[in-house]
Short mmCIF file of C-alpha atoms in Angstrom, two decimals:
data_model
loop_
_atom_site.label_atom_id
_atom_site.label_comp_id
_atom_site.label_asym_id
_atom_site.label_seq_id
_atom_site.Cartn_x
_atom_site.Cartn_y
_atom_site.Cartn_z
CA MET A 239 37.77 35.98 12.45
CA LYS A 240 34.91 34.76 14.88
CA LYS A 241 35.83 32.61 17.45
CA LYS A 242 34.48 29.20 17.51
CA ILE A 243 31.58 28.37 19.25
CA GLN A 244 32.25 25.38 22.33
CA LEU A 245 29.68 23.60 23.87
CA SER A 246 31.00 25.13 26.96
CA ASP A 247 29.47 28.97 25.56
CA HIS A 248 26.16 30.83 27.09
CA PHE A 249 23.84 30.13 24.00
CA ASN A 250 21.88 33.28 22.20
CA TYR A 251 19.35 33.00 19.30
CA GLN A 252 22.82 34.67 17.22
CA LYS A 253 25.07 32.04 18.98
CA LEU A 254 22.56 29.20 18.61
CA LEU A 255 21.54 29.61 15.24
CA ARG A 256 25.80 29.73 14.48
CA PHE A 257 25.99 27.00 16.23
CA THR A 258 23.36 24.91 14.59
CA PHE A 259 23.41 26.06 11.51
CA PRO A 260 26.32 23.79 9.79
CA SER A 261 23.68 20.48 11.12
CA ILE A 262 21.09 21.60 9.39
CA VAL A 263 22.67 22.18 6.32
CA MET A 264 24.03 19.21 6.09
CA MET A 265 20.85 17.39 7.23
CA VAL A 266 19.22 18.83 4.78
CA PHE A 267 21.90 18.92 1.74
CA THR A 268 22.12 14.40 2.82
CA SER A 269 18.13 14.88 2.24
CA ILE A 270 18.34 16.75 -1.16
CA TYR A 271 21.53 14.56 -2.74
CA GLY A 272 19.02 11.45 -2.00
CA VAL A 273 16.12 12.99 -3.44
CA VAL A 274 18.58 13.16 -6.81
CA ASP A 275 18.40 9.35 -7.17
CA GLY A 276 14.67 9.79 -7.66
CA PHE A 277 14.88 12.54 -10.33
CA PHE A 278 17.58 11.21 -12.53
CA VAL A 279 14.97 7.52 -11.78
CA SER A 280 12.46 8.84 -12.69
CA ASN A 281 13.19 10.70 -15.93
CA TYR A 282 15.47 8.74 -17.16
CA VAL A 283 14.43 5.42 -16.39
CA GLY A 284 10.69 5.30 -15.38
CA LYS A 285 7.73 5.44 -13.14
CA THR A 286 8.30 1.67 -12.49
CA PRO A 287 11.72 1.51 -11.48
CA PHE A 288 10.92 5.40 -9.23
CA ALA A 289 8.40 3.63 -7.52
CA ALA A 290 11.05 0.37 -7.08
CA VAL A 291 13.50 2.82 -5.46
CA ASN A 292 10.38 3.99 -3.38
CA PHE A 293 8.98 0.54 -2.32
CA ILE A 294 12.67 -0.89 -1.01
CA MET A 295 14.07 2.40 0.72
CA PRO A 296 12.02 1.71 3.70
CA PHE A 297 13.78 -1.39 4.42
CA LEU A 298 17.32 -0.38 2.96
CA MET A 299 16.44 3.26 5.68
CA ILE A 300 15.66 0.16 8.42
CA LEU A 301 19.41 -1.61 8.29
CA GLY A 302 20.81 1.71 8.46
CA ALA A 303 19.08 3.31 11.65
CA ALA A 304 21.19 1.54 13.57
CA GLY A 305 24.18 4.31 13.41
CA PHE A 306 21.69 6.92 14.06
CA MET A 307 21.00 5.23 16.84
CA MET A 308 23.99 4.96 18.34
CA GLY A 309 25.51 8.11 17.39
CA THR A 310 22.59 9.90 18.78
CA GLY A 311 22.52 7.47 21.55
CA GLY A 312 26.64 7.64 22.09
CA SER A 313 27.05 12.02 21.50
CA ALA A 314 24.25 12.18 24.19
CA LEU A 315 27.18 9.92 26.74
CA ILE A 316 30.31 11.80 25.62
CA GLY A 317 28.80 15.14 25.92
CA LYS A 318 27.69 14.26 29.46
CA THR A 319 31.02 13.24 30.05
CA MET A 320 33.13 16.03 28.68
CA GLY A 321 30.28 18.40 30.25
CA GLU A 322 32.13 16.19 33.51
CA GLY A 323 35.24 17.08 32.92
CA LYS A 324 36.58 13.39 31.72
CA PRO A 325 38.28 14.26 27.90
CA GLU A 326 40.25 11.08 28.18
CA GLU A 327 37.21 8.51 29.34
CA ALA A 328 34.38 10.53 26.18
CA ARG A 329 37.31 9.60 23.92
CA ARG A 330 37.00 6.19 25.33
CA LEU A 331 33.61 6.03 24.85
CA PHE A 332 34.31 7.55 21.34
CA SER A 333 35.66 4.89 19.92
CA LEU A 334 34.42 1.65 21.33
CA PHE A 335 31.00 3.52 19.24
CA ILE A 336 32.68 3.55 16.27
CA TYR A 337 34.46 0.02 16.32
CA VAL A 338 31.05 -1.06 17.48
CA THR A 339 29.31 0.00 14.82
CA VAL A 340 31.58 -1.09 11.91
CA ALA A 341 31.69 -5.28 13.13
CA ALA A 342 27.04 -4.46 13.56
CA SER A 343 27.67 -2.74 9.80
CA MET A 344 29.05 -5.08 8.41
CA VAL A 345 26.61 -8.21 9.36
CA ILE A 346 23.35 -6.02 9.02
CA ALA A 347 24.62 -5.42 5.30
CA ALA A 348 25.34 -9.77 4.88
CA ILE A 349 21.62 -10.26 6.69
CA GLY A 350 20.18 -7.84 4.59
CA ILE A 351 21.48 -8.81 1.94
CA LEU A 352 20.15 -12.39 1.92
CA LEU A 353 16.91 -11.37 2.97
CA LEU A 354 15.96 -8.58 -0.10
CA ARG A 355 14.47 -10.68 -2.45
CA PRO A 356 11.57 -12.48 -0.11
CA ILE A 357 11.36 -8.72 1.95
CA ALA A 358 10.41 -7.66 -1.49
CA SER A 359 8.20 -9.76 -2.13
CA LEU A 360 6.93 -9.76 1.05
CA LEU A 361 5.81 -6.51 1.18
CA GLY A 362 3.91 -7.49 -2.49
CA ALA A 363 6.81 -6.49 -5.05
CA GLU A 364 6.17 -8.33 -7.88
CA GLY A 365 7.49 -8.90 -11.52
CA SER A 366 9.78 -5.44 -12.89
CA MET A 367 9.04 -3.80 -9.83
CA LEU A 368 10.29 -7.14 -7.90
CA SER A 369 13.84 -7.60 -9.73
CA ASP A 370 14.38 -4.17 -9.79
CA CYS A 371 13.97 -3.92 -5.63
CA VAL A 372 16.34 -6.25 -5.47
CA SER A 373 19.07 -4.74 -7.90
CA TYR A 374 19.03 -1.49 -6.87
CA GLY A 375 18.96 -3.05 -2.86
CA ARG A 376 21.88 -5.30 -3.32
CA ILE A 377 24.13 -2.50 -4.77
CA ILE A 378 23.44 -0.39 -1.95
CA LEU A 379 23.76 -2.63 0.93
CA ILE A 380 26.83 -3.05 0.10
CA ALA A 381 27.57 -0.13 1.00
CA LEU A 382 26.02 -0.14 3.83
CA PRO A 383 28.77 0.43 6.91
CA ALA A 384 29.67 4.25 5.17
CA PHE A 385 26.55 4.86 5.22
CA MET A 386 25.77 3.24 9.32
CA LEU A 387 29.69 5.44 9.55
CA GLN A 388 27.69 8.58 7.64
CA TYR A 389 25.09 9.23 9.96
CA GLU A 390 26.91 8.87 12.75
CA PHE A 391 29.78 10.69 12.22
CA GLN A 392 26.93 13.06 11.66
CA SER A 393 26.32 13.38 15.30
CA PHE A 394 29.65 13.50 16.37
CA PHE A 395 31.61 15.60 14.13
CA VAL A 396 29.43 17.92 16.52
CA THR A 397 30.07 16.39 19.85
CA ALA A 398 33.89 17.33 18.49
CA GLU A 399 32.61 20.90 18.33
CA LYS A 400 33.18 20.53 14.69
CA PRO A 401 29.72 20.78 12.41
CA GLN A 402 31.80 22.60 9.92
CA LEU A 403 33.83 20.17 9.10
CA GLY A 404 30.81 17.50 9.16
CA LEU A 405 29.16 19.90 7.00
CA ALA A 406 31.88 19.90 4.28
CA VAL A 407 32.34 16.03 4.66
CA THR A 408 28.47 15.90 3.05
CA VAL A 409 28.97 18.80 0.49
CA ALA A 410 31.60 16.33 -0.71
CA ALA A 411 29.74 13.20 -0.34
CA GLY A 412 26.56 14.96 -1.61
CA ILE A 413 28.74 16.40 -4.67
CA THR A 414 29.39 12.77 -5.12
CA ASN A 415 26.22 11.79 -5.91
CA MET A 416 24.97 14.29 -7.42
CA ALA A 417 27.70 14.51 -10.37
CA LEU A 418 27.98 10.03 -10.67
CA ASP A 419 23.97 10.16 -10.66
CA ALA A 420 23.73 12.69 -13.77
CA LEU A 421 26.78 10.33 -15.59
CA PHE A 422 25.72 6.42 -14.55
CA VAL A 423 22.37 7.59 -15.64
CA ALA A 424 22.23 10.39 -17.99
CA VAL A 425 25.06 10.04 -19.65
CA PHE A 426 26.24 6.30 -19.27
CA ARG A 427 22.19 4.87 -19.49
CA TRP A 428 22.86 2.59 -16.28
CA GLY A 429 19.47 2.85 -15.62
CA LEU A 430 18.87 1.67 -12.14
CA GLU A 431 21.77 -0.04 -11.29
CA GLY A 432 23.78 3.12 -11.58
CA ALA A 433 21.84 5.27 -9.54
CA ALA A 434 22.71 2.52 -7.00
CA ILE A 435 26.01 2.90 -7.56
CA ALA A 436 26.65 6.38 -7.67
CA THR A 437 24.96 6.51 -4.23
CA ALA A 438 27.09 3.87 -2.60
CA LEU A 439 29.75 5.62 -3.75
CA SER A 440 28.72 8.85 -1.91
CA GLN A 441 27.87 6.72 1.25
CA VAL A 442 31.52 5.20 0.96
CA VAL A 443 32.72 8.94 0.82
CA GLY A 444 30.41 10.24 3.48
CA GLY A 445 31.80 7.75 5.86
CA ILE A 446 35.42 6.32 5.26
CA LEU A 447 37.21 10.10 5.04
CA PRO A 448 35.71 10.79 9.19
CA LEU A 449 36.82 7.86 8.98
CA LEU A 450 40.29 8.92 8.73
CA TYR A 451 40.01 12.02 9.79
CA PHE A 452 39.32 10.81 13.53
CA SER A 453 42.19 7.97 13.25
CA ARG A 454 44.66 11.07 12.61
CA PRO A 455 46.20 13.78 15.54
CA ASN A 456 43.10 16.48 14.76
CA THR A 457 42.21 19.29 16.44
CA SER A 458 39.23 18.72 17.72
CA ALA A 459 37.90 17.19 20.92
CA LEU A 460 37.42 13.35 20.02
CA GLY A 461 39.70 11.15 18.11
CA LEU A 462 39.77 7.00 17.40
CA THR A 463 41.93 5.84 20.37
CA ARG A 464 42.61 2.12 22.26
CA THR A 465 39.25 1.62 24.17
CA ARG A 466 38.11 -1.90 26.28
CA PHE A 467 34.34 -3.40 25.95
CA ASN A 468 32.58 -1.19 28.62
CA GLY A 469 29.04 -3.55 28.34
CA PRO A 470 27.33 -0.61 30.67
CA ALA A 471 28.22 2.65 28.05
CA LEU A 472 27.55 0.57 24.92
CA LEU A 473 24.02 -0.51 26.39
CA LYS A 474 23.09 3.23 27.28
CA ALA A 475 24.12 4.38 24.14
CA CYS A 476 21.28 2.31 22.60
CA VAL A 477 18.83 2.75 24.62
CA ASN A 478 19.57 6.22 24.99
CA GLY A 479 19.49 6.29 21.32
CA SER A 480 16.62 3.93 21.04
CA SER A 481 14.26 7.20 20.08
CA GLU A 482 16.11 7.76 16.91
CA LEU A 483 16.26 4.04 16.15
CA MET A 484 12.55 3.73 16.73
CA SER A 485 11.44 6.81 14.48
CA ASN A 486 13.95 5.63 11.33
CA ILE A 487 12.29 2.13 12.18
CA SER A 488 8.81 3.19 12.76
CA MET A 489 8.30 5.47 9.61
CA SER A 490 10.19 3.02 6.92
CA VAL A 491 7.20 1.01 8.34
CA VAL A 492 4.14 3.46 8.50
CA SER A 493 6.50 3.54 4.41
CA MET A 494 5.67 -0.16 3.92
CA LEU A 495 2.05 0.49 5.54
CA TYR A 496 0.96 3.85 2.93
CA ASN A 497 2.80 2.02 -0.11
CA GLY A 498 0.53 -0.72 0.91
CA GLN A 499 -2.37 1.52 1.03
CA LEU A 500 -2.04 3.59 -2.16
CA ILE A 501 -1.71 0.14 -4.58
CA LYS A 502 -5.22 -0.41 -2.93
CA TYR A 503 -6.80 2.97 -3.50
CA ALA A 504 -4.03 4.54 -6.84
CA GLY A 505 -1.89 1.63 -7.46
CA GLU A 506 1.22 2.18 -9.15
CA ASP A 507 0.55 6.34 -9.21
CA GLY A 508 0.30 6.19 -5.82
CA VAL A 509 3.70 4.57 -4.28
CA ALA A 510 4.95 7.03 -7.16
CA ALA A 511 3.36 9.72 -5.77
CA TYR A 512 3.52 8.95 -2.34
CA GLY A 513 7.85 8.65 -2.85
CA VAL A 514 7.58 12.49 -4.50
CA LEU A 515 5.97 13.48 -1.13
CA MET A 516 8.07 11.56 0.70
CA TYR A 517 11.52 13.30 -0.89
CA VAL A 518 10.18 16.74 0.30
CA ASN A 519 9.12 15.71 3.77
CA LEU A 520 12.62 14.85 4.05
CA ILE A 521 14.01 18.11 3.27
CA PHE A 522 12.25 19.87 5.24
CA LEU A 523 12.27 17.40 8.02
CA ALA A 524 16.06 17.10 7.66
CA ALA A 525 15.99 20.86 8.76
CA PHE A 526 14.35 19.73 12.14
CA ILE A 527 16.62 16.93 12.53
CA GLY A 528 19.10 18.70 11.43
CA TYR A 529 19.02 21.51 14.77
CA ALA A 530 18.08 18.74 17.06
CA VAL A 531 21.00 17.22 15.64
CA GLY A 532 22.73 20.42 16.15
CA THR A 533 21.52 21.56 20.26
CA ALA A 534 21.50 18.02 21.77
CA PRO A 535 25.84 18.53 22.50
CA VAL A 536 25.31 21.67 23.98
CA ILE A 537 22.04 19.87 25.97
CA SER A 538 24.01 17.59 27.18
CA TYR A 539 26.89 19.31 28.14
CA HIS A 540 25.01 21.76 30.30
CA TYR A 541 23.45 19.33 31.74
CA GLY A 542 26.24 17.13 32.82
CA ALA A 543 27.43 20.51 34.36
CA GLY A 544 24.35 21.31 36.15
CA ASN A 545 24.07 24.49 34.32
CA HIS A 546 20.36 24.99 35.23
CA ALA A 547 20.05 28.18 34.17
CA GLU A 548 21.83 27.58 30.27
CA LEU A 549 19.08 24.24 30.30
CA LYS A 550 16.26 26.32 30.96
CA GLY A 551 17.35 29.47 28.02
CA LEU A 552 17.85 26.59 25.25
CA LEU A 553 14.70 25.63 25.52
CA LYS A 554 13.34 28.26 24.88
CA LYS A 555 15.35 29.69 22.70
CA SER A 556 14.59 26.40 21.04
CA LEU A 557 10.60 26.63 21.38
CA VAL A 558 10.73 29.84 19.49
CA LEU A 559 12.97 29.18 16.38
CA ILE A 560 10.76 25.97 16.21
CA GLY A 561 7.70 27.58 15.66
CA ILE A 562 9.01 30.52 12.90
CA PHE A 563 10.16 27.59 11.49
CA SER A 564 7.42 25.41 11.07
CA VAL A 565 5.34 28.43 9.74
CA CYS A 566 7.81 29.15 6.64
CA MET A 567 8.16 25.54 6.28
CA LEU A 568 4.08 25.56 5.93
CA ALA A 569 4.05 28.46 3.99
CA LEU A 570 6.95 26.86 1.45
CA GLY A 571 5.19 23.52 1.35
CA GLU A 572 1.55 25.07 -0.11
CA VAL A 573 3.82 27.56 -2.77
CA LEU A 574 6.58 24.96 -3.53
CA ALA A 575 4.06 22.56 -4.41
CA ARG A 576 3.03 22.70 -7.86
CA PRO A 577 6.86 23.13 -8.97
CA LEU A 578 8.32 20.31 -6.99
CA SER A 579 5.46 17.93 -8.43
CA MET A 580 6.68 19.49 -11.76
CA LEU A 581 10.54 18.44 -11.33
CA PHE A 582 9.48 14.70 -10.50
CA VAL A 583 6.33 13.32 -12.54
CA GLY A 584 5.42 16.22 -15.11
CA TYR A 585 5.67 13.57 -17.87
CA ASP A 586 2.16 12.07 -16.70
CA LYS A 587 -0.66 14.14 -16.18
CA GLU A 588 -2.44 12.35 -14.55
CA LEU A 589 0.32 11.16 -11.95
CA LEU A 590 0.22 14.92 -11.47
CA ALA A 591 -2.45 16.10 -10.60
CA LEU A 592 -2.81 13.29 -7.94
CA THR A 593 0.10 14.56 -6.24
CA LEU A 594 -0.52 17.40 -6.10
CA ARG A 595 -3.28 16.74 -4.57
CA GLY A 596 -1.53 14.84 -2.26
CA PHE A 597 0.89 17.80 -1.82
CA LEU A 598 -1.31 19.97 -0.92
CA ILE A 599 -2.71 18.69 1.89
CA TYR A 600 0.03 16.99 2.75
CA SER A 601 2.19 20.38 3.67
CA PHE A 602 0.14 20.87 7.04
CA SER A 603 2.27 18.75 8.67
CA PHE A 604 5.08 21.01 9.00
CA LEU A 605 3.87 23.51 11.43
CA PHE A 606 3.32 20.08 13.69
CA ALA A 607 5.90 18.51 13.03
CA GLY A 608 9.24 20.21 14.61
CA LEU A 609 8.19 20.00 17.98
CA ALA A 610 7.74 16.21 18.48
CA ILE A 611 11.60 15.92 16.54
CA PHE A 612 12.71 18.54 19.00
CA GLY A 613 11.00 17.21 21.75
CA SER A 614 11.83 13.58 21.31
CA SER A 615 15.51 14.56 20.43
CA PHE A 616 15.67 17.26 24.33
CA PHE A 617 14.66 14.00 25.95
CA THR A 618 17.56 12.00 24.46
CA ALA A 619 20.20 14.86 25.60
CA LEU A 620 19.28 14.63 29.14
CA GLY A 621 19.85 11.06 29.28
CA ASN A 622 15.92 9.97 29.04
CA GLY A 623 16.34 7.36 26.87
CA LEU A 624 12.33 5.62 27.94
CA ILE A 625 10.44 8.97 27.30
CA SER A 626 12.39 9.87 24.04
CA ALA A 627 11.58 6.98 22.64
CA LEU A 628 7.40 6.62 22.85
CA VAL A 629 7.44 10.18 21.68
CA SER A 630 9.03 8.61 19.34
CA PHE A 631 7.28 5.21 19.14
CA LEU A 632 3.73 7.12 19.38
CA ARG A 633 4.57 10.26 16.73
CA THR A 634 5.92 7.35 13.94
CA LEU A 635 4.88 4.17 14.61
CA VAL A 636 0.97 4.54 16.78
CA PHE A 637 -0.70 7.24 15.75
CA GLN A 638 0.25 7.05 11.89
CA THR A 639 -0.31 3.51 11.61
CA ALA A 640 -3.77 3.99 13.64
CA ALA A 641 -4.85 7.37 10.81
CA VAL A 642 -3.42 5.78 8.17
CA LEU A 643 -6.03 2.36 8.58
CA LEU A 644 -8.59 4.90 9.41
CA PHE A 645 -8.99 7.90 7.62
CA PRO A 646 -8.94 5.85 4.34
CA LEU A 647 -12.35 4.44 4.50
CA ILE A 648 -14.07 7.74 5.49
CA TRP A 649 -12.56 10.07 3.24
CA GLY A 650 -10.03 7.87 0.29
CA ILE A 651 -6.92 8.48 -0.45
CA ASN A 652 -7.55 12.08 1.03
CA GLY A 653 -7.64 10.18 3.59
CA ILE A 654 -3.88 8.90 3.62
CA TRP A 655 -2.51 12.49 3.14
CA PHE A 656 -4.87 13.52 6.08
CA SER A 657 -4.01 10.70 8.56
CA ILE A 658 -0.03 12.35 8.37
CA VAL A 659 -1.50 15.62 9.76
CA ALA A 660 -3.45 14.29 12.37
CA ALA A 661 -0.78 12.10 13.80
CA GLU A 662 1.55 15.07 13.94
CA LEU A 663 -0.77 17.17 15.52
CA MET A 664 -1.15 14.48 18.47
CA ALA A 665 2.44 13.59 18.66
CA VAL A 666 2.81 17.97 19.71
CA ALA A 667 0.31 16.67 22.04
CA VAL A 668 2.13 13.82 24.26
CA THR A 669 5.56 15.97 23.80
CA VAL A 670 3.78 19.60 25.77
CA PHE A 671 2.57 16.73 28.00
CA PHE A 672 5.96 15.71 28.58
CA LEU A 673 7.81 18.52 28.46
CA VAL A 674 5.06 20.34 31.67
CA THR A 675 5.85 16.79 33.28
CA GLN A 676 9.21 16.77 33.50
CA ARG A 677 9.94 20.60 34.26
CA GLY A 678 10.99 19.59 38.30
CA LYS A 679 13.47 17.13 37.94
CA TYR A 680 15.36 18.34 34.75
CA HIS A 681 15.39 22.10 36.24
CA TYR A 682 14.66 23.85 32.82
#
């Protein structure tokens, strides 16, 4: 039996891949089961409900993003505290972040339900598409507390040195969603509401099972315990995780902007085609995000312990691995463009052609996205939330917004697909700049 990998270990390529593999699979699997809704809705309910799901999803993701912020920002602080030799304080911080997330998520869910219809209308949904947005969104928002906890625990399982357990919970949630989607949508014919219920119940599995695990005595490095309110620590976690919050919010805002441009240039078909690309984008980028989540606690630990040589080695190995992943992602995107497009919209010839053309252009963004995602996470792990947030803000909001508004004026709808490639390329330039200029400060 292989020895359990600890944060304090020396990491070679093999050990780094072994430790991060569960996080990569966990994030990819989370994305895949999220895509299942789209598959069943598109093929069993119709094109308009499929467009509605993709239209309202960015708003729902914005509301859930606070869980990802607390998970990544909190993990960096907890990992650093563990590296400083303070396990009890680390457990108290962990408990504080969980309790605050539960309370905040209930308030956010209530506000979201109240604002759902006016927001959907403001974004441009009308008629049956507006009704579908509201029907789907309200069911998802009821489970928002569990969804936020699921996001949060994906980071905390790694920090607790239990990435395999995090993967097991994610698989359980994914299987729940897939099975219930097939049952509710394909068998019972409950339509859009059935898909929403399946997703909500899977989020309950993903959020509540970890809560039960950490509530009881366990063999991990973390557990829920009595704590006290610690304003400075809470603020530090929020600031440190603000890059991930910004990244999620920005991607959602930009998705809304893309939808608006696509309705203008290609109508409802454009929104549906973009939905397919977003599903594939989620799966591919999830591999990079999973690697970043998996390495962050290790980086935080060795930074807290002052192991500069190990920190330098982690960065070098990560850049090599991400470079290899990126080339493979581009190749996969080009090869799988037709079969994946057929899977979702093969029933509509014109929509298929539009989706396929977008896919072949969009795939080049995978060549650049990984480095920017890791760079932002790297600075979060070092406790520099400002640089991390700036990289995310420029990558996911500024560059993409500028490109998606400008490029279609020159190249029409193809300009919309080119815009993400240009934005990711510019984000790589910014990431490299900060990695080079901050070497002296962090000794990596």
